GROMACS .gro file of C-alpha atoms in nm:
model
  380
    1UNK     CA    1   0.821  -1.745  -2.907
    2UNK     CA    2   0.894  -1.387  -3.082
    3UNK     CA    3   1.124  -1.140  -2.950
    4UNK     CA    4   0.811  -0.916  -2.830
    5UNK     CA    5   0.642  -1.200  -2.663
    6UNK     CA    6   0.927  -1.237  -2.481
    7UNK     CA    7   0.970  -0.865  -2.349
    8UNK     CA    8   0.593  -0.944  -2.219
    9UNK     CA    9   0.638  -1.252  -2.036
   10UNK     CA   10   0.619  -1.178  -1.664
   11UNK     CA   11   0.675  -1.386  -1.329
   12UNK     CA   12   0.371  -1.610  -1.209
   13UNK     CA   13   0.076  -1.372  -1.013
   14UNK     CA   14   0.251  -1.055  -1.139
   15UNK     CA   15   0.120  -0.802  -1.423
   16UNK     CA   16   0.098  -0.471  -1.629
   17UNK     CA   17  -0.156  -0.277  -1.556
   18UNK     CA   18  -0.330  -0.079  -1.850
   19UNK     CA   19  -0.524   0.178  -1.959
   20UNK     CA   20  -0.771   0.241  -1.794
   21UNK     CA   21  -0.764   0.068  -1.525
   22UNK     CA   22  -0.429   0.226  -1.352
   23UNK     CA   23  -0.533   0.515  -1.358
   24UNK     CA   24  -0.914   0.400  -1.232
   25UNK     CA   25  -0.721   0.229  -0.958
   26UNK     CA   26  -0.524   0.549  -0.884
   27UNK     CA   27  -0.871   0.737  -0.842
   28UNK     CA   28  -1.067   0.487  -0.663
   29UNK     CA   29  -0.724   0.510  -0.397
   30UNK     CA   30  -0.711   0.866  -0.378
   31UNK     CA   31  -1.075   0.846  -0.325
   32UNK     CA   32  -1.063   0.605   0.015
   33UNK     CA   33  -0.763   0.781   0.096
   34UNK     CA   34  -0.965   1.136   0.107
   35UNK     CA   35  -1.227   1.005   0.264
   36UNK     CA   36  -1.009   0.839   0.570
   37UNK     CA   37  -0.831   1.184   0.593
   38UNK     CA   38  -1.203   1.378   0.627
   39UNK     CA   39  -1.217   1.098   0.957
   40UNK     CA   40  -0.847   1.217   1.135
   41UNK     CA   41  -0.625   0.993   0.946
   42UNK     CA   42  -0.317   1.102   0.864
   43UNK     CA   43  -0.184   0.938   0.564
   44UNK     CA   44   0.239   0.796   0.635
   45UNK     CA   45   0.461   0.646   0.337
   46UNK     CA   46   0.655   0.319   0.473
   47UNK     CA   47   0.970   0.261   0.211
   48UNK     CA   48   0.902  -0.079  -0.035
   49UNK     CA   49   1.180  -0.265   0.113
   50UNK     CA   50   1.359  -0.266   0.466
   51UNK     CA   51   1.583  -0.415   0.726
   52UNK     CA   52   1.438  -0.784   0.743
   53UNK     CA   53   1.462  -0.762   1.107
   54UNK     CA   54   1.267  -0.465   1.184
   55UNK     CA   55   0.959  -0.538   0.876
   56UNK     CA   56   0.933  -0.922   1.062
   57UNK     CA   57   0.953  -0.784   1.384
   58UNK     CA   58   0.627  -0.816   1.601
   59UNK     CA   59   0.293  -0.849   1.435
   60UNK     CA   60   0.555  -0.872   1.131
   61UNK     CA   61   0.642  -1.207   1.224
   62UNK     CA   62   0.335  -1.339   1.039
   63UNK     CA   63   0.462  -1.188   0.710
   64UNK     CA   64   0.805  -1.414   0.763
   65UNK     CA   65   0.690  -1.694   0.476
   66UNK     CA   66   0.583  -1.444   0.238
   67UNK     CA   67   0.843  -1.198   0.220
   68UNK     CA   68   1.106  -1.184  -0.026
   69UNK     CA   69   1.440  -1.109   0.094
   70UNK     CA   70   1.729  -0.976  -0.060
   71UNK     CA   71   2.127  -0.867   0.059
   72UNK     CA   72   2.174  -0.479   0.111
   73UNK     CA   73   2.524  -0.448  -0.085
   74UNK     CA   74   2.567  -0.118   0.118
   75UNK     CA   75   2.559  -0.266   0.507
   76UNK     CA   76   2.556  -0.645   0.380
   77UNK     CA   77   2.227  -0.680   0.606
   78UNK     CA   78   1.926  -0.824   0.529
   79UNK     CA   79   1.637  -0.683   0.354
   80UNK     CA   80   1.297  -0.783   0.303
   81UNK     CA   81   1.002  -0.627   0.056
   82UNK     CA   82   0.692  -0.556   0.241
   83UNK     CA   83   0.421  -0.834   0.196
   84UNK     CA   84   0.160  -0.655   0.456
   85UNK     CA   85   0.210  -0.248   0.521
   86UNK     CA   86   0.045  -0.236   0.892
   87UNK     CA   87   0.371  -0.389   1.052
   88UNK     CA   88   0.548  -0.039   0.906
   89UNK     CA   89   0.217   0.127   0.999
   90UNK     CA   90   0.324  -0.007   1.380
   91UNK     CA   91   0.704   0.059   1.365
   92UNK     CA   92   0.637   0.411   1.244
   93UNK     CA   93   0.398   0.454   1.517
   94UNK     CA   94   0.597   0.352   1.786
   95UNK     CA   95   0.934   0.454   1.653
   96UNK     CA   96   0.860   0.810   1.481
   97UNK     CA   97   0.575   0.851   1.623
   98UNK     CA   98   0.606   0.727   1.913
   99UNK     CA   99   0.552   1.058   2.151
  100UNK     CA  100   0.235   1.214   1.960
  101UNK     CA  101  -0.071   1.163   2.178
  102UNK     CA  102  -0.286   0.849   2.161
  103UNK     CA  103  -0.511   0.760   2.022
  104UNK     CA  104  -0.313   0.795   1.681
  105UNK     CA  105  -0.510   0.724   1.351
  106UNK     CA  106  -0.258   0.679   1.065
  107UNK     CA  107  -0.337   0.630   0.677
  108UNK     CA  108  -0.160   0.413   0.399
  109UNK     CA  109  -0.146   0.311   0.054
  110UNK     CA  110   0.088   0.142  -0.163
  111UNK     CA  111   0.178  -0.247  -0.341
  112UNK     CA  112   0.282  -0.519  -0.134
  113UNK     CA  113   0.483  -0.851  -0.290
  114UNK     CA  114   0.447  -1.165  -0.147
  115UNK     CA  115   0.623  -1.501  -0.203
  116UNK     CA  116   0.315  -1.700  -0.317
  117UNK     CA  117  -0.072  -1.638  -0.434
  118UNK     CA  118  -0.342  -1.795  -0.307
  119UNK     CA  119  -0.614  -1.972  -0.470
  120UNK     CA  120  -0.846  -1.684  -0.430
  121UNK     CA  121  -0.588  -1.459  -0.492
  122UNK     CA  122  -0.330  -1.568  -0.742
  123UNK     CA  123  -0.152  -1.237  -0.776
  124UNK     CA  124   0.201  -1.166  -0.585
  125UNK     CA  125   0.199  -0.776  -0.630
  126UNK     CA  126  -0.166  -0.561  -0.539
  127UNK     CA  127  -0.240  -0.268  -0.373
  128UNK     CA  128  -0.325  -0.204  -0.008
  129UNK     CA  129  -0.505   0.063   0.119
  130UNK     CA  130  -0.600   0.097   0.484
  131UNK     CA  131  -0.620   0.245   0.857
  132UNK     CA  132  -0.474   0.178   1.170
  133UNK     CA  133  -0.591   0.307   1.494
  134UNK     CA  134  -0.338   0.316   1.799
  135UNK     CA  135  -0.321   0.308   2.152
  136UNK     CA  136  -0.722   0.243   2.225
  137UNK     CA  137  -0.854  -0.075   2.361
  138UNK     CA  138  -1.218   0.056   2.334
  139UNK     CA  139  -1.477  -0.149   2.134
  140UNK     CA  140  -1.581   0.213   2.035
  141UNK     CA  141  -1.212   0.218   1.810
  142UNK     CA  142  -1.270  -0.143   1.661
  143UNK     CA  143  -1.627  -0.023   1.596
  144UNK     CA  144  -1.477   0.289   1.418
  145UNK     CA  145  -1.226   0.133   1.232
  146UNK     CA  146  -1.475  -0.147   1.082
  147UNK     CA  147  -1.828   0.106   1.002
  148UNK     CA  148  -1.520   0.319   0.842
  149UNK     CA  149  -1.367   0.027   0.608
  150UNK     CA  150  -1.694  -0.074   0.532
  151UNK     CA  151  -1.822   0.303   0.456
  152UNK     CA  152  -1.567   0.365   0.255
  153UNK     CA  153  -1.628   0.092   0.019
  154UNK     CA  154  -2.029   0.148   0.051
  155UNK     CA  155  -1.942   0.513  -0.063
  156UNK     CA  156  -1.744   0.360  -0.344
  157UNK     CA  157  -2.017   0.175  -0.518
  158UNK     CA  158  -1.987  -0.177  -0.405
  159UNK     CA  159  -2.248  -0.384  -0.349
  160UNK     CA  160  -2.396  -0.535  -0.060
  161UNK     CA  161  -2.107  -0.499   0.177
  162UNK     CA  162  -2.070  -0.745   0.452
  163UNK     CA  163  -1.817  -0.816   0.762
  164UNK     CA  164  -1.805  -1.154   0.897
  165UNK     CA  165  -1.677  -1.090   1.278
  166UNK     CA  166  -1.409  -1.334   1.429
  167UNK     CA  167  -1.251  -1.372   1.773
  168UNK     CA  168  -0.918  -1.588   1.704
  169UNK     CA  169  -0.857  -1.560   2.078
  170UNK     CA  170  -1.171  -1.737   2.189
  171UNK     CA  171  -1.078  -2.069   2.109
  172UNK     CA  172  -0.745  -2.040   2.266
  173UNK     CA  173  -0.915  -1.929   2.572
  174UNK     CA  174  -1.127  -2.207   2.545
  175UNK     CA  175  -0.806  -2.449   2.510
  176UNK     CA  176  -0.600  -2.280   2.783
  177UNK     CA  177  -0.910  -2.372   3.032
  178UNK     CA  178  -0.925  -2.704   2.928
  179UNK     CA  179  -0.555  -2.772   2.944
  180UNK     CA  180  -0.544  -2.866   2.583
  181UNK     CA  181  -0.220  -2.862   2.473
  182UNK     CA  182   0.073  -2.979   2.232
  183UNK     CA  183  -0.033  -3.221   1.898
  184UNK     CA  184  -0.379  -3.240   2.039
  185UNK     CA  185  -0.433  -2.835   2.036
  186UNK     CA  186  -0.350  -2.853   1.702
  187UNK     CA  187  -0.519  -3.100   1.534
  188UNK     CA  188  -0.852  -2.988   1.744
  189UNK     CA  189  -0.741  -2.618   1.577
  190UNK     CA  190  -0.738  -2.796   1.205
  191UNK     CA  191  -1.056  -2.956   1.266
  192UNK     CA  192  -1.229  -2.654   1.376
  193UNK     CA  193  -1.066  -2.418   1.045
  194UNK     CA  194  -1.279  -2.696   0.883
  195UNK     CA  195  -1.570  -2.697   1.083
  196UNK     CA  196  -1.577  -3.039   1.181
  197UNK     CA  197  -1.810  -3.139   1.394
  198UNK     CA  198  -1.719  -3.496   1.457
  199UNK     CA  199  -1.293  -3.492   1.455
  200UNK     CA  200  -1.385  -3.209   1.708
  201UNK     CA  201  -1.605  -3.460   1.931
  202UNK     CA  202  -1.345  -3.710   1.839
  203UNK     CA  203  -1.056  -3.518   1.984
  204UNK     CA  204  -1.214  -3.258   2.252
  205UNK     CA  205  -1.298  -3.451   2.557
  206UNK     CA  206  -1.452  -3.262   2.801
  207UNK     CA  207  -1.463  -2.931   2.572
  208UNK     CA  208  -1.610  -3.134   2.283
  209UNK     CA  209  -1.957  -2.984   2.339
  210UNK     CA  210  -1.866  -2.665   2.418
  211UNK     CA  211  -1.661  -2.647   2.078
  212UNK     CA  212  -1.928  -2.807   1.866
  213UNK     CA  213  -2.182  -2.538   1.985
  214UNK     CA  214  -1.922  -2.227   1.919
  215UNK     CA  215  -1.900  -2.396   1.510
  216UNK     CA  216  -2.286  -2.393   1.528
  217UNK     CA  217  -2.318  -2.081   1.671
  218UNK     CA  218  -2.140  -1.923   1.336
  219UNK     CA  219  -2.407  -1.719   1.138
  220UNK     CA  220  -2.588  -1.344   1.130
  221UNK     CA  221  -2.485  -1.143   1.442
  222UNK     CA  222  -2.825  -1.148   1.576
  223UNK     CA  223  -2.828  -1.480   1.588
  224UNK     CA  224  -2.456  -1.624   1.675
  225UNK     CA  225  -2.489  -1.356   1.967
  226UNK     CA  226  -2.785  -1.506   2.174
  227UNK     CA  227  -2.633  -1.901   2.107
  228UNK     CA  228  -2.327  -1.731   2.223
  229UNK     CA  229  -2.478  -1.596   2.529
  230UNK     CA  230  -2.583  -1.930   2.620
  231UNK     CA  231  -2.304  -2.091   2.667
  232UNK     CA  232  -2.114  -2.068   3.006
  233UNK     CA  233  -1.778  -1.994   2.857
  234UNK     CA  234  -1.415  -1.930   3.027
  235UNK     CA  235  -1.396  -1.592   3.140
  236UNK     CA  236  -1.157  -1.491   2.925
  237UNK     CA  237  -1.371  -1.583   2.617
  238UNK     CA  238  -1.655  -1.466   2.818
  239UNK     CA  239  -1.479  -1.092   2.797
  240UNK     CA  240  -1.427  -1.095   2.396
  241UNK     CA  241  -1.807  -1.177   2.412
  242UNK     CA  242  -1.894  -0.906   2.559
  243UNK     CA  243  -1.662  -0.634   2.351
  244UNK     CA  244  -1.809  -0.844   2.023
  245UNK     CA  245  -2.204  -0.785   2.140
  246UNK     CA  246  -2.074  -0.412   2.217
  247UNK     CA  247  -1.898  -0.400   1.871
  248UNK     CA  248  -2.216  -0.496   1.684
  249UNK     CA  249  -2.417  -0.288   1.861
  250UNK     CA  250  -2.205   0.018   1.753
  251UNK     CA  251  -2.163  -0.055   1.417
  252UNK     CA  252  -2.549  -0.162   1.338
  253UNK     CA  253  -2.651   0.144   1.521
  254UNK     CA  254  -2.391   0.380   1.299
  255UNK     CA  255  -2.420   0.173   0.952
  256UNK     CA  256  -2.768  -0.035   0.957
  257UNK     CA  257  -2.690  -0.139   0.606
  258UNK     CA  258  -2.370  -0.292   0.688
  259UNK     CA  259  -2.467  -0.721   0.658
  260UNK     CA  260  -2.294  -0.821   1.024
  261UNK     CA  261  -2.213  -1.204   1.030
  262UNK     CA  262  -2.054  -1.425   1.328
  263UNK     CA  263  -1.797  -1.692   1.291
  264UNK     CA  264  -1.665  -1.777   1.646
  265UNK     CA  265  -1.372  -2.044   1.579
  266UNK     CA  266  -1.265  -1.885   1.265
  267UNK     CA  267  -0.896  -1.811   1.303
  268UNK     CA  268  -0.689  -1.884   0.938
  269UNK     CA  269  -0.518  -1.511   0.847
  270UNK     CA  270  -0.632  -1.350   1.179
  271UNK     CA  271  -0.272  -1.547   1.312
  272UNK     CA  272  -0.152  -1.233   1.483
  273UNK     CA  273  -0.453  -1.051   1.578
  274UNK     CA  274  -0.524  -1.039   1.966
  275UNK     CA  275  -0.892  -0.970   1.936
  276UNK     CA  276  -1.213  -0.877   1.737
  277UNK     CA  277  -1.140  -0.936   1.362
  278UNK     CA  278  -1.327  -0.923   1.056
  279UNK     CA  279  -1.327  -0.988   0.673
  280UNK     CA  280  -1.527  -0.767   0.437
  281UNK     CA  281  -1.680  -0.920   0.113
  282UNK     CA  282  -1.926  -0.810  -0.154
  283UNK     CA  283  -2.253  -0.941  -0.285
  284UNK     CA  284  -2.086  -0.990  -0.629
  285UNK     CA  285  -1.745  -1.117  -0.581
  286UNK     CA  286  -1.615  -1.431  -0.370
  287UNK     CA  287  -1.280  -1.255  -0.312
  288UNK     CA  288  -1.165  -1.088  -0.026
  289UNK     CA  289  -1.201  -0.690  -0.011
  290UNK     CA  290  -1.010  -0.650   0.289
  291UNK     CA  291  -0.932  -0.764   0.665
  292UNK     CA  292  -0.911  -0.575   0.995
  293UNK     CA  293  -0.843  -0.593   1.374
  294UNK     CA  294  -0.659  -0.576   1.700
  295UNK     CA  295  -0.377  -0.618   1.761
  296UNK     CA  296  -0.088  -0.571   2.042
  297UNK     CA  297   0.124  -0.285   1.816
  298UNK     CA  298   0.457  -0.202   1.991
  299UNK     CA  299   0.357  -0.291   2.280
  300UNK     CA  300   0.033  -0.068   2.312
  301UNK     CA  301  -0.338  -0.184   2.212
  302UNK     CA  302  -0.426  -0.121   1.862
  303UNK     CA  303  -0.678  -0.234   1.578
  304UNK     CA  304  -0.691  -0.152   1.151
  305UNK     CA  305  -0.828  -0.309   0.828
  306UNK     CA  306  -0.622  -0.285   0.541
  307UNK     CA  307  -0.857  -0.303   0.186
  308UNK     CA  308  -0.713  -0.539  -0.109
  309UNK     CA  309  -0.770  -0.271  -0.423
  310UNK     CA  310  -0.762  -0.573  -0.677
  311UNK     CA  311  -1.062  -0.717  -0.537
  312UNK     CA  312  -1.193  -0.390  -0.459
  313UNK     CA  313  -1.166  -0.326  -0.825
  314UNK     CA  314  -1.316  -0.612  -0.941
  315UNK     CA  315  -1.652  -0.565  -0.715
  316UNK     CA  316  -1.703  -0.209  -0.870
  317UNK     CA  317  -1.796  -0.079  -1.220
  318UNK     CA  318  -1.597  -0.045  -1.467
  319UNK     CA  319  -1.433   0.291  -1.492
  320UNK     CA  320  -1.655   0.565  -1.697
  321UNK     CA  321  -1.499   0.639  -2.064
  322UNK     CA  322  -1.338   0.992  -2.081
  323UNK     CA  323  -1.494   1.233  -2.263
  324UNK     CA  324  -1.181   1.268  -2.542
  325UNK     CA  325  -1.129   1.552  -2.767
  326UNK     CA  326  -0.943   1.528  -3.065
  327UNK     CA  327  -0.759   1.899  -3.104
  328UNK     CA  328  -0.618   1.923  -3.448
  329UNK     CA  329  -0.265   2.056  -3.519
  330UNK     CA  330  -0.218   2.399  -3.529
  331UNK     CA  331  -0.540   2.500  -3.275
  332UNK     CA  332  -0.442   2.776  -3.037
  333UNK     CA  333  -0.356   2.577  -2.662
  334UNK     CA  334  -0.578   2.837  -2.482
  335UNK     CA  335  -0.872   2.687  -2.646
  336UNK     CA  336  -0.728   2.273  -2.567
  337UNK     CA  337  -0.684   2.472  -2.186
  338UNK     CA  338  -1.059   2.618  -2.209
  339UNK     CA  339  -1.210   2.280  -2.308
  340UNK     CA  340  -0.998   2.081  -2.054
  341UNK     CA  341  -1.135   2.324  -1.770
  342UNK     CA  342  -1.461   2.257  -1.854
  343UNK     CA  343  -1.367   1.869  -1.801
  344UNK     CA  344  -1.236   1.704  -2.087
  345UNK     CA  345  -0.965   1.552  -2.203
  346UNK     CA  346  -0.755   1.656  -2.530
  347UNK     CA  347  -0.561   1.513  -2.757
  348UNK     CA  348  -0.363   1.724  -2.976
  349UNK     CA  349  -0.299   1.567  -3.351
  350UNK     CA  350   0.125   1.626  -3.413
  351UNK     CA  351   0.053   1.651  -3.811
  352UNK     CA  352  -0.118   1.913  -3.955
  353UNK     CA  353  -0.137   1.764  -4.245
  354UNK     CA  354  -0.316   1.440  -4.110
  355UNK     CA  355  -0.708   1.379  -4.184
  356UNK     CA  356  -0.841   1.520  -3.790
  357UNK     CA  357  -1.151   1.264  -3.850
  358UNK     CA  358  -0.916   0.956  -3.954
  359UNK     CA  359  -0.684   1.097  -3.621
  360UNK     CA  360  -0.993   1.133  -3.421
  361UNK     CA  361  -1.036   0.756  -3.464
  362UNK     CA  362  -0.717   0.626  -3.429
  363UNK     CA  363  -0.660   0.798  -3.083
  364UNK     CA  364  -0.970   0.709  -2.988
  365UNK     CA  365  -1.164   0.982  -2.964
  366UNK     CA  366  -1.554   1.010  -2.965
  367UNK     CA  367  -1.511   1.370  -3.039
  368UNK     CA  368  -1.298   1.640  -3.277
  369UNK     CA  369  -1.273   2.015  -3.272
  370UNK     CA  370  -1.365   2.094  -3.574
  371UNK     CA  371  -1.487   2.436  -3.767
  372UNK     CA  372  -1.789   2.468  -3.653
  373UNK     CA  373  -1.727   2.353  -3.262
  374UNK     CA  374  -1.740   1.977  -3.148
  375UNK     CA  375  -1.850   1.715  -3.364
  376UNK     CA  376  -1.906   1.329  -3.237
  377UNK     CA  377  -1.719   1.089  -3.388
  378UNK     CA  378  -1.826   0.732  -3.474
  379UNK     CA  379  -1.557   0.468  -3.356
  380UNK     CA  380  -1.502   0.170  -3.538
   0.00000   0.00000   0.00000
């Protein structure tokens, strides 16, 4: 392997990102981000890395296996780089933040690092973008935060947009009135993650049937919401529900475009979420665009969706060419300033000497400043 192959060898799942996709990336972020700031978000700025025992504290706890961890030299602590930004999202709330009135409706962006990909999601480092809503336990705030998520990406250009609403406490509920406990709990959890009909008949007892008819019940809103209704559940699961029939309501009546699907024993990545959850998706991509819900944040009732900008990315065109201009050596700047004011981008040739035509093409160029104004220039 050569020297230069070398230099460009990175770890597993990580990457350079080039032109032009960075700085596509950077716009399509500053885009969500303006539009969640138009709604009453204010936008905060966690660090990358912290103390390991305040990022894993709390709903940070589910981050533990994915975190990398290194030793502060300076206080010989332990540190840990972020591999989710809403547990920082929740310590700034209830730590910095912590006496501004609730509800509070806080902003974010940055790159996350986790230990391992996933198969649908092989890289370690991506961008997050997302909101988190604090101190409401209103369906009207998880409503909110999932017609804005979805919105957002809608306004973006991505194509047919869809949640798929879970309720990871509903099955717990479910177990808790059942007494279903221990080794059984969770191999009756593993069965349902797969929707297994039988190993859940196999292993539920008396809750088999009501089990079997929750994985059955998975499918459009409409639907899962009347089979749902049917079945005399616990009343705790009875409550959540409720709050998800309310939810839907809500966000149908605010975005009717918005594809609403029902999965009611879904539970794998919603580990530390206390209530309504969803995943977004796209008509053209299997990946992931992002994940949202509540959650018990510093002790106070909260819910957010955090968007994954790689998959985002990948379910929306390509970035637009610039409109270059090749400015020739020796051309006055006002005139590169009047032609970058009127939107495009200049490239000013270093040589005056050098052939502006052969320059124009080599930079890349579809256009030069020539004589007679703007001429187009063919590329190769």
């Amino acid at each position: 392997m050569t020297e230069s192959a070398n230099r460009a060898l990175l770890p597993a799942g990580l990457r350079d990102m080039l032109p032009p996709d960075a700085e596509f990336e950077a716009s399509v972020v500053h885009s969500l981000m303006s539009l969640f700031a138009r709604h009453g978000y204010d936008r905060v700025k966690p660090p990358l890395i912290e103390f390991e025992e305040s990022l894993l504290d709390g709903a940070g706890g589910g981050t533990s296996s994915q975190t990398f961890r290194v030793m502060d030299p300076m206080s010989q602590k332990m540190m840990g780089l972020r591999a989710d930004m809403t547990p920082q999202v929740d310590r700034i709330a209830a730590t910095r933040l912590g006496a501004q009135p609730r509800p509070l409706r806080l902003s974010y962006a940055g790159q996350v690092l986790r230990v391992k990909g996933s198969q649908l999601r092989p890289e370690r480092q991506f961008g997050q973008a997302g909101i988190e809503l604090i101190g409401s336990d209103a369906a009207t705030a998880d409503a909110e935060v999932l017609v804005m998520t979805a919105e957002a990406l809608i306004d973006q250009g991505v194509p047919g947009v869809s949640a798929d609403l879970a309720l990871p406490t509903l099955v717990p509920a479910v177990f808790a009135a059942y007494s279903i406990v221990g080794e059984t709990a969770e191999r009756l959890r593993a069965a349902l993650d797969h929707k297994d009909s039988a190993m859940v008949a196999a292993l539920g007892g008396a809750a088999a049937p009501l089990l079997q008819a929750l994985i059955a019940a998975a499918g459009p809103a409409g639907r899962a919401l009347a089979e749902l209704r049917a079945l005399d559940l616990p009343p705790a699961a009875a409550a959540e529900r409720e709050r998800l029939g309310r939810v839907v309501e809500l966000a149908a009546a605010d975005l009717p475009s918005l594809t609403l699907t029902v999965d009611p024993v879904e539970n794998r990545g919603f580990e530390y979420h206390t209530g309504l959850s969803f995943t977004l998706f796209a008509r053209n991509i299997g990946a992931e665009l992002g994940r949202g819900g509540r959650y018990q944040g510093g002790g106070e009732p909260a819910t957010g969706a955090t968007l994954f900008m790689d998959s985002v990315l990948a379910a929306l065109p390509g970035p637009k060419p610039a409109k270059r201009l090749f400015v020739p050596a020796g051309t006055p700047r006002a005139w590169a300033q009047a032609f970058r004011a009127q939107g495009w981008v200049t490239v000013s040739g270093l040589d005056p000497a050098a052939d502006p035509l052969v320059e124009a093409r080599r930079q890349g160029c579809r256009h030069r400043l020539g004589s007679d104004g703007i001429v187009d220039v063919e590329l190769g």
